[in-house]
Coordinates of C-alpha atoms in Angstrom, one line a residue:
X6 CA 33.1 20.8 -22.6
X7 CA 33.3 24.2 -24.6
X8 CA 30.6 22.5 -27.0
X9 CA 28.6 21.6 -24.2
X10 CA 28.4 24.5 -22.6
X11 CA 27.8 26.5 -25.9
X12 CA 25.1 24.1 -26.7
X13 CA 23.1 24.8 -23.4
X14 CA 23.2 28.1 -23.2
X15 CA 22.1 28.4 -27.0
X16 CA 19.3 25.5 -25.9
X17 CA 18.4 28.0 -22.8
X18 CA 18.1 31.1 -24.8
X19 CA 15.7 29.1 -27.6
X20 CA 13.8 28.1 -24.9
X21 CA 13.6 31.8 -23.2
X22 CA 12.5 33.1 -26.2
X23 CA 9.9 31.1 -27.4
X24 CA 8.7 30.4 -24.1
X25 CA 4.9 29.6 -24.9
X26 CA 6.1 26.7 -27.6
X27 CA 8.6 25.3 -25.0
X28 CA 5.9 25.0 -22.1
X29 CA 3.6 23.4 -25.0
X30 CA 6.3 20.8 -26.0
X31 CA 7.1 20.1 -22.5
X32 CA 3.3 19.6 -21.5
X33 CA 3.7 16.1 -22.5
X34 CA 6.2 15.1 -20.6
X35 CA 4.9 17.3 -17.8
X36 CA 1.5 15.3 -17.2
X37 CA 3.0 11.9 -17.9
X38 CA 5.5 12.4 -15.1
X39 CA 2.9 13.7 -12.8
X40 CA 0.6 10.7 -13.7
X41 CA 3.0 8.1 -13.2
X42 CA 4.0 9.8 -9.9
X43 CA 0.6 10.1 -8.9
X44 CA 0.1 6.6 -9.1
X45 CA 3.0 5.4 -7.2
X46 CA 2.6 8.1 -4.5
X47 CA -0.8 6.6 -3.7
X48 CA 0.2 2.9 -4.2
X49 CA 3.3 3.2 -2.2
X50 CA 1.6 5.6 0.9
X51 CA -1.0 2.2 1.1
X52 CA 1.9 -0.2 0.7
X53 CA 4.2 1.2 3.3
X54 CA 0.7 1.9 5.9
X55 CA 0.1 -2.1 5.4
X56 CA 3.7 -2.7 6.0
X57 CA 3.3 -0.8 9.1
X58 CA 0.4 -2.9 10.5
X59 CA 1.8 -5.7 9.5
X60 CA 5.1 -4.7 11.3
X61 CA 2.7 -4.3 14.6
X62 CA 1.6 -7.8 14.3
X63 CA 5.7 -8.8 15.6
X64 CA 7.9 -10.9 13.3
X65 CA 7.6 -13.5 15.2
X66 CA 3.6 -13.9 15.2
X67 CA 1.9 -17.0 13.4
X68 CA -1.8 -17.3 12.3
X69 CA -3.5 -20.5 12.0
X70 CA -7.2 -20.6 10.0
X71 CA -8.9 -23.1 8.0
X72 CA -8.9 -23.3 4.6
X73 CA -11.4 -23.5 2.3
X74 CA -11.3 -24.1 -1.5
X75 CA -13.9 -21.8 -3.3
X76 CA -14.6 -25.1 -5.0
X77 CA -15.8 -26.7 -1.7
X78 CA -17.6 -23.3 -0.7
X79 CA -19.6 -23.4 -3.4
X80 CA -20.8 -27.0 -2.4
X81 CA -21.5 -25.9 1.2
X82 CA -18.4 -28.0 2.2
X83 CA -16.3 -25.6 4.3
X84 CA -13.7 -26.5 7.4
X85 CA -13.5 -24.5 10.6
X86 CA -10.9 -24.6 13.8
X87 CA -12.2 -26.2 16.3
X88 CA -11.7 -25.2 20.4
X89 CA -10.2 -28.4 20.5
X90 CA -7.2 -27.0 18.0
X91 CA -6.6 -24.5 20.7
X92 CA -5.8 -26.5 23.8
X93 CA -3.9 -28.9 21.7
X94 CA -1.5 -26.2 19.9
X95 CA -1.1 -24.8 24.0
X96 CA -0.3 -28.1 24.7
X97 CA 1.7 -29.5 21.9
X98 CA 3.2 -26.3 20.9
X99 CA 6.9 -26.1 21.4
X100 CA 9.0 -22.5 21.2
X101 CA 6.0 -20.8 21.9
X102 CA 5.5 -17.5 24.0
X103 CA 1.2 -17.2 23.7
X104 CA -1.6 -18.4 22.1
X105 CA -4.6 -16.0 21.2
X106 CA -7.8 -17.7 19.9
X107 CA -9.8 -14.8 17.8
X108 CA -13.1 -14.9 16.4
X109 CA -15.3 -12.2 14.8
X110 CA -19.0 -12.1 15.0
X111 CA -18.6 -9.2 12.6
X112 CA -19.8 -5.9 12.6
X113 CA -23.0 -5.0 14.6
X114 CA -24.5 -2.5 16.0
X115 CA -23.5 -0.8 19.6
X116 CA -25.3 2.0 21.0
X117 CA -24.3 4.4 24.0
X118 CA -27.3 6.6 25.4
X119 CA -29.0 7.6 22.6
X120 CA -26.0 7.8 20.0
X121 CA -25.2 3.9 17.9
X122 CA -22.4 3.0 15.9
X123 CA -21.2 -0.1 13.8
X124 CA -18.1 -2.1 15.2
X125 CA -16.0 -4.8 14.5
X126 CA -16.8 -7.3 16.9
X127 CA -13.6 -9.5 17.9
X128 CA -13.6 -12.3 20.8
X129 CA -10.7 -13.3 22.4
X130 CA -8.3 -14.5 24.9
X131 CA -6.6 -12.1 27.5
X132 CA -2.9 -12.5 25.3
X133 CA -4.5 -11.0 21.7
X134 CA -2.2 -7.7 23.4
X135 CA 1.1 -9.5 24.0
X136 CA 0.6 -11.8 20.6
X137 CA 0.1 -8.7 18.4
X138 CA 1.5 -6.2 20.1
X139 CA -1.7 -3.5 20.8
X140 CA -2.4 -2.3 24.0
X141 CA -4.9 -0.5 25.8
X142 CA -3.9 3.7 26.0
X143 CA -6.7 4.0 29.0
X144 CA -7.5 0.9 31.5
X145 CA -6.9 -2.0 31.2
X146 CA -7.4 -4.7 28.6
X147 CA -9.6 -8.1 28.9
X148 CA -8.4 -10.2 31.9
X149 CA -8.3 -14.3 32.8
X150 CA -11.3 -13.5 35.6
X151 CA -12.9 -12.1 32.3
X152 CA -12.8 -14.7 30.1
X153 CA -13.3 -17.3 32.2
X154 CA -16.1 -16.3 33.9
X155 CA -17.2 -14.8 30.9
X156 CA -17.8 -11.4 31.8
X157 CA -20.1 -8.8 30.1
X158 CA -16.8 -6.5 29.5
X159 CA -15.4 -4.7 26.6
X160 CA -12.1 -2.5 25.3
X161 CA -12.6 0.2 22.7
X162 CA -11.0 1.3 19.7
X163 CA -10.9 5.4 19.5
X164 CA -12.9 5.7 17.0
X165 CA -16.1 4.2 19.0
X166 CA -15.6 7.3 21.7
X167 CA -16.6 10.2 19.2
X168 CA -19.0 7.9 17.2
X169 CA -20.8 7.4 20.4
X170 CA -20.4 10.3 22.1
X171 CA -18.6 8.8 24.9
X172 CA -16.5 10.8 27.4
X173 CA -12.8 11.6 26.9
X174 CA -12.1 9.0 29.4
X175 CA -14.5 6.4 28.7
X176 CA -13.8 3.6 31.4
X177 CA -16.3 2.6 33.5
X178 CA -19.4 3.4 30.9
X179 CA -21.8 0.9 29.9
X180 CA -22.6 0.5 26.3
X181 CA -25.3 -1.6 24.2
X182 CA -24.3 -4.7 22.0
X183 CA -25.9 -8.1 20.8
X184 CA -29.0 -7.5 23.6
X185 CA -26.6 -6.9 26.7
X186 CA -24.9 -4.3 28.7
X187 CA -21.0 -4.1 28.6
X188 CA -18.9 -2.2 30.5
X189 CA -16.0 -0.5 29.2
X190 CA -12.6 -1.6 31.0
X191 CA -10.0 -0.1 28.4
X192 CA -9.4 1.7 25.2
X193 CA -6.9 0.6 22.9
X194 CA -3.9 2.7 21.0
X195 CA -4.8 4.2 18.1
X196 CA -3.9 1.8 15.2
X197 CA -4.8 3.5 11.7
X198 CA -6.3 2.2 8.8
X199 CA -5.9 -0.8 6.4
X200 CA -6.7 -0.3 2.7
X201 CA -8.8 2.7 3.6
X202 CA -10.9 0.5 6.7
X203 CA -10.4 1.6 10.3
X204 CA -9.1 -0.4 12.7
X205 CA -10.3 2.1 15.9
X206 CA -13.4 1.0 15.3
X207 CA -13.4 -2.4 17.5
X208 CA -15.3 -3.6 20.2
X209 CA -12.7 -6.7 22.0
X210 CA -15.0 -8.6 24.0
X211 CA -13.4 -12.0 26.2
X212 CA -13.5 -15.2 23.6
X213 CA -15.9 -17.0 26.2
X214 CA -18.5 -14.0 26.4
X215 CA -18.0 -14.3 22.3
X216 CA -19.0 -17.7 22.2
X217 CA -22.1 -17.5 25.2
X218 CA -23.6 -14.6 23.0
X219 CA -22.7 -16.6 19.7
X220 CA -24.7 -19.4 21.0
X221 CA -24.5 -23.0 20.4
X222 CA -26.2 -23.3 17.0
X223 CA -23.5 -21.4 15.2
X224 CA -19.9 -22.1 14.7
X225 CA -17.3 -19.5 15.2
X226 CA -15.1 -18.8 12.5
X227 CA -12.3 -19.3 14.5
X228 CA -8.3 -18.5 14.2
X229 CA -5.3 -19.1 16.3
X230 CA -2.8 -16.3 16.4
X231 CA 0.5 -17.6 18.1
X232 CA 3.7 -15.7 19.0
X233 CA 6.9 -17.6 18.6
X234 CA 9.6 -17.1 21.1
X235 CA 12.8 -16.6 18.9
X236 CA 12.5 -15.5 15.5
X237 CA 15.3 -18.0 14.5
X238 CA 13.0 -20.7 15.5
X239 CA 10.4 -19.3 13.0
X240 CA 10.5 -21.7 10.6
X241 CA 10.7 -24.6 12.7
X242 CA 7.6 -24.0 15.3
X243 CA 5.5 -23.3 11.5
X244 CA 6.7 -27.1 10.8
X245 CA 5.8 -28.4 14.0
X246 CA 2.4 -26.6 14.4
X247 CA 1.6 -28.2 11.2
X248 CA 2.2 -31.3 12.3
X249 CA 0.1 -31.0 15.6
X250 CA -2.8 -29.8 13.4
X251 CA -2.7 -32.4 11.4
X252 CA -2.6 -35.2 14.1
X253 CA -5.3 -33.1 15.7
X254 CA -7.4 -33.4 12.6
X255 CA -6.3 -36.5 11.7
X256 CA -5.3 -36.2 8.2
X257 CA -4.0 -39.2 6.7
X258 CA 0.0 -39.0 4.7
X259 CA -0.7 -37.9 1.7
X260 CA -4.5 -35.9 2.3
X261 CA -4.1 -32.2 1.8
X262 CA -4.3 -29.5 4.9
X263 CA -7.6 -28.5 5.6
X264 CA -5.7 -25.6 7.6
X265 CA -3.2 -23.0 6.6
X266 CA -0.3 -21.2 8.4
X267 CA 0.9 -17.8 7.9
X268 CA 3.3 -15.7 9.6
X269 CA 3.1 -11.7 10.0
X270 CA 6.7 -11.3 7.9
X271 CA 4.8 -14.1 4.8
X272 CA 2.5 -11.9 4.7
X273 CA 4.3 -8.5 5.1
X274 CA 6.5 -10.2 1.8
X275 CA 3.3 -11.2 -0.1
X276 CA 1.9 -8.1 -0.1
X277 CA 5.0 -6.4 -0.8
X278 CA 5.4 -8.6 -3.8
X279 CA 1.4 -7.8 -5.0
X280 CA 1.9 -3.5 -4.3
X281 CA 5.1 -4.1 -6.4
X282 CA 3.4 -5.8 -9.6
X283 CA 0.7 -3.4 -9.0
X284 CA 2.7 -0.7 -9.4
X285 CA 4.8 -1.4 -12.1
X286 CA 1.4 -2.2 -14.2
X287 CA -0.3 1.1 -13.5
X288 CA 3.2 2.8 -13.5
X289 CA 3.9 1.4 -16.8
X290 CA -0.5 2.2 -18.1
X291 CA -0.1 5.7 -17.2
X292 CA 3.9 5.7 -18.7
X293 CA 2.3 5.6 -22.0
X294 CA 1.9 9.2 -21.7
X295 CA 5.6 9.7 -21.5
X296 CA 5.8 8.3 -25.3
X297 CA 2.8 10.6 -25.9
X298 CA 5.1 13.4 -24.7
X299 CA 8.2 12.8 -26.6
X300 CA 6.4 12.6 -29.8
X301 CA 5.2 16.0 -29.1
X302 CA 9.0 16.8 -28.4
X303 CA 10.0 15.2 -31.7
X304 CA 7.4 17.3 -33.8
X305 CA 7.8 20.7 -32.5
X306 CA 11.5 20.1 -32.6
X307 CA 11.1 19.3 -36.6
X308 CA 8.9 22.5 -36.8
X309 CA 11.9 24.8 -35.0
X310 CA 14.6 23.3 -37.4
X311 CA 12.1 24.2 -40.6
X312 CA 11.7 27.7 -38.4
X313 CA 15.4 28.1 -38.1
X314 CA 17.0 27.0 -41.1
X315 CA 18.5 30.3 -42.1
X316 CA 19.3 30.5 -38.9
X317 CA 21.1 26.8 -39.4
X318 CA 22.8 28.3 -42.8
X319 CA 24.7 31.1 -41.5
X320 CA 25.6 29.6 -38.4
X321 CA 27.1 26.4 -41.4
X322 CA 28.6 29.5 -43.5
X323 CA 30.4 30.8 -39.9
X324 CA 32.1 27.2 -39.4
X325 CA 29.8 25.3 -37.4
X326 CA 30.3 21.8 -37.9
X327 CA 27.0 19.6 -38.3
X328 CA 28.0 17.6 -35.4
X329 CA 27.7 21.3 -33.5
X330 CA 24.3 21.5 -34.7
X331 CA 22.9 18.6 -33.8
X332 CA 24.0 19.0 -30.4
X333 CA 22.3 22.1 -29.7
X334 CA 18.8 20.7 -31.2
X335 CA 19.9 17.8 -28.9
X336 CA 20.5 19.3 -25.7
X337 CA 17.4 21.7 -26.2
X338 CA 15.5 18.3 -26.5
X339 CA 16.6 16.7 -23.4
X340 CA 16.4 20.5 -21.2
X341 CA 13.1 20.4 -22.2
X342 CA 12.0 17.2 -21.6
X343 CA 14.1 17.3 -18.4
X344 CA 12.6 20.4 -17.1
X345 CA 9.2 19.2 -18.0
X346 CA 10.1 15.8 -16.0
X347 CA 11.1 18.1 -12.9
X348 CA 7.8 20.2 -13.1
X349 CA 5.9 17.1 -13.4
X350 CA 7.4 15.6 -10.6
X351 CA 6.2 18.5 -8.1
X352 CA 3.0 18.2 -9.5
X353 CA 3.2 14.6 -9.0
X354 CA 4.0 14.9 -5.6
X355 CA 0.8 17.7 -4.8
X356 CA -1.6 15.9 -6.7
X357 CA -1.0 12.3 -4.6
X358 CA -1.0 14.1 -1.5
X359 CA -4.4 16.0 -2.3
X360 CA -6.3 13.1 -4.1
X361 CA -5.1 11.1 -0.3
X362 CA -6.7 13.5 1.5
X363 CA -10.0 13.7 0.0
X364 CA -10.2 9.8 0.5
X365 CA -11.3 9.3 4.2
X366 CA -8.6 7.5 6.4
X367 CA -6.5 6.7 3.2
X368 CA -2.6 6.4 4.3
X369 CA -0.3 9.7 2.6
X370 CA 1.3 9.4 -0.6
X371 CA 4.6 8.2 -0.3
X372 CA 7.0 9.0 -3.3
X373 CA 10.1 6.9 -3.0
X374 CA 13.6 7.8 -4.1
X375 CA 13.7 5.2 -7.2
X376 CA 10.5 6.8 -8.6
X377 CA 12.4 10.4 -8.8
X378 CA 15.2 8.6 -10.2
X379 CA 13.5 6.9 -13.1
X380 CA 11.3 9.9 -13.8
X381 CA 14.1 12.2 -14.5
X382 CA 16.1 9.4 -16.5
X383 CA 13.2 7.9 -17.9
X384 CA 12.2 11.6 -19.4
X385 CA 16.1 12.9 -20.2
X386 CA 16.0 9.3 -22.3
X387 CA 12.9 10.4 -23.6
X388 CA 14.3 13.8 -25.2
X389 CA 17.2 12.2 -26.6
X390 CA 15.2 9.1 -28.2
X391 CA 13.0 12.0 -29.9
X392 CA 15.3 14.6 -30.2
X393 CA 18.0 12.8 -32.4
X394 CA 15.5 12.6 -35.3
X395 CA 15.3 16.7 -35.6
X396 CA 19.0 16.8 -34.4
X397 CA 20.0 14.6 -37.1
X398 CA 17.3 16.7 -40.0
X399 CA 19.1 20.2 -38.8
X400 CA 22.9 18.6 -38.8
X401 CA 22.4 17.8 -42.5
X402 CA 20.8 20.6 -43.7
X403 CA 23.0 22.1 -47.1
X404 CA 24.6 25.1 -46.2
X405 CA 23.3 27.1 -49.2
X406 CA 20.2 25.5 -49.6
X407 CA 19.6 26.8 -45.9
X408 CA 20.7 30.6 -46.4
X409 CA 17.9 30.8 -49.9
X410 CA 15.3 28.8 -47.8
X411 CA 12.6 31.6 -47.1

């Protein structure tokens, strides 16, 4: 401990004294740190804002959509869901709470007096709330009545009211979109945004007023959101759906799905699983400055034990043993490249949260506890890899061969 202590305190009062050359050797370490924090403050802020919309979805919500091979695609052979597929998974469907058919025009234009805006179009059934859990903050959201009789009426996202100059409380107003008048019934909750896309920015319309202005010479691109009624029967309502969808498209033993089924928590996991590789590839890219770092350590450490080596001699003519000496090289390595890792760190840290505020409706930087971890370790690790070269030159050094060096 007494060697320890003697060591830092030595490694501290190098390191006041030649303050400039420390801040130098450190600089390394201190923007490969603040790199690879920088990185994973932005990746993980987008991660955990996914994870949260996924989370809104319900863990016990199922999508149904067709699937198409890019292969087929590209020879103009390309499956859809079919209205039929609705009635028969409402029907068929055992364990199951609601059923939301949802299609997407996409985005068009909607105008409000004299101000327009794009939306997101999206038609659907009266339980798209209850199925993924958004509701309306002002009104009301699209009724049965509505959608049956196919009314001209609309729910907002909160975005659409200071695009289009709306009132505070918009419901009641009549807005523009695909060569009709709707009235507004509702806005919804503010929900965020998705890799940097806004999800306030929707116009919900009832599936049936959809599919009247949609026409009958184009298909809808339908999907079938479903919300299970215990999560323990999860797995088992995915199994049976599949099976009703297959009947209903009448797909042979043996023929592939022409469908696929996802639920909110597959999703939530496959994401989770692509932010992680993601990370670990650009956290490992921008790592490479770490090494760059500790090679800086290693050579100005080899220049200080040339500058010191009288220094080295007398201290070898008082008693010191070599083993001293190369712990107080070695411990002036690892302060160093641990303080740089600590001022990188901070940096890290304001340099994610800036760069996610100049990026409009990006999530904020998130900098989780395991990345503080291994950026300290990873740069104390670093100073001893590189500082036990010097360490090693400076322990070995010939008494009297160091007192005549000039």
């Amino acid at each position: 401990m007494m060697l320890l202590r003697e060591s830092v305190r030595s490694a501290l009062a190098s390191i006041r004294a030649h303050r400039l050359r420390s801040f130098l050797t450190a600089l390394g370490i201190i923007i490969g740190v603040a790199s690879v924090i920088t990185v994973i403050s932005l990746i993980q802020g987008l991660s955990k804002s996914v994870s949260d919309q996924f989370s809104g979805l319900g863990g016990t919500s199922v999508t149904i959509r067709a699937h198409n091979e890019m292969k087929d695609q590209m020879r103009g052979k390309i499956n859809y869901l079919r209205l039929e597929d609705v009635e028969q998974v409402r029907a068929r469907g055992e364990g199951i709470r609601y059923v939301s058919p949802v299609f997407s025009p996409g985005f068009s234009e909607v105008r409000y007096m004299s101000a327009s805006t794009t939306a997101r179009v999206l038609a659907t059934s009266p339980s798209y709330q209850d199925v993924n859990g958004r509701y309306t903050r002002l009104g009301r959201f699209i009724s049965e009545p509505d959608d049956a009789r196919a009314r001209r009426v609309a729910v907002i996202g909160e975005d659409l009211i200071a695009e289009l100059h709306l009132p505070a409380d918009p419901v009641g107003k009549f807005i523009h979109y695909g060569g009709e008048w709707f009235k507004i019934v509702g806005v919804q909750e503010k929900q965020g945004a998705v890799f940097g896309m806004s999800q306030d920015n929707q116009l919900i319309i009832p599936f049936n007023t959809g599919r009247s202005i949609l026409g009958n010479h184009r298909r809808p691109n339908l999907s079938i959101t479903v919300a299970v009624s215990e999560l323990a029967d999860l797995d088992a309502t995915i199994g049976q759906l599949t099976g009703v969808m297959r009947t209903a498209h009448r797909l042979r033993p043996g023929q592939p799905n022409d469908f696929e089924i996802e639920s909110a928590e597959q999703l939530a996991q496959t994401f989770e699983k692509i932010s992680t590789m993601v990370t670990l590839v650009m956290g490992g890219v921008v790592g490479v400055a770490l090494l760059v770092g500790g090679i800086g350590i290693m050579n100005i450490m080899l220049v200080s034990v040339k500058e010191r080596t009288r220094e080295i001699g007398i201290c070898k003519a008082l008693g010191a043993r070599s083993r001293d000496i190369m712990a107080q090289f070695l411990v002036e390595a690892v302060i160093l490249a641990t303080l740089g890792g600590l001022i990188g760190l901070v940096l890290g840290y304001v340099l994610g949260a800036v760069i996610a505020g100049l990026i409009p409706d990006f999530p904020p930087a998130v900098v989780p506890w395991w990345a503080v971890a291994l950026s300290l370790m990873f740069s104390g690790g670093v100073g001893i890899v590189f500082g036990v070269m010097p360490a090693r030159q400076a322990a070995r050094l010939d008494p009297i061969e160091a007192l005549r060096y000039e």
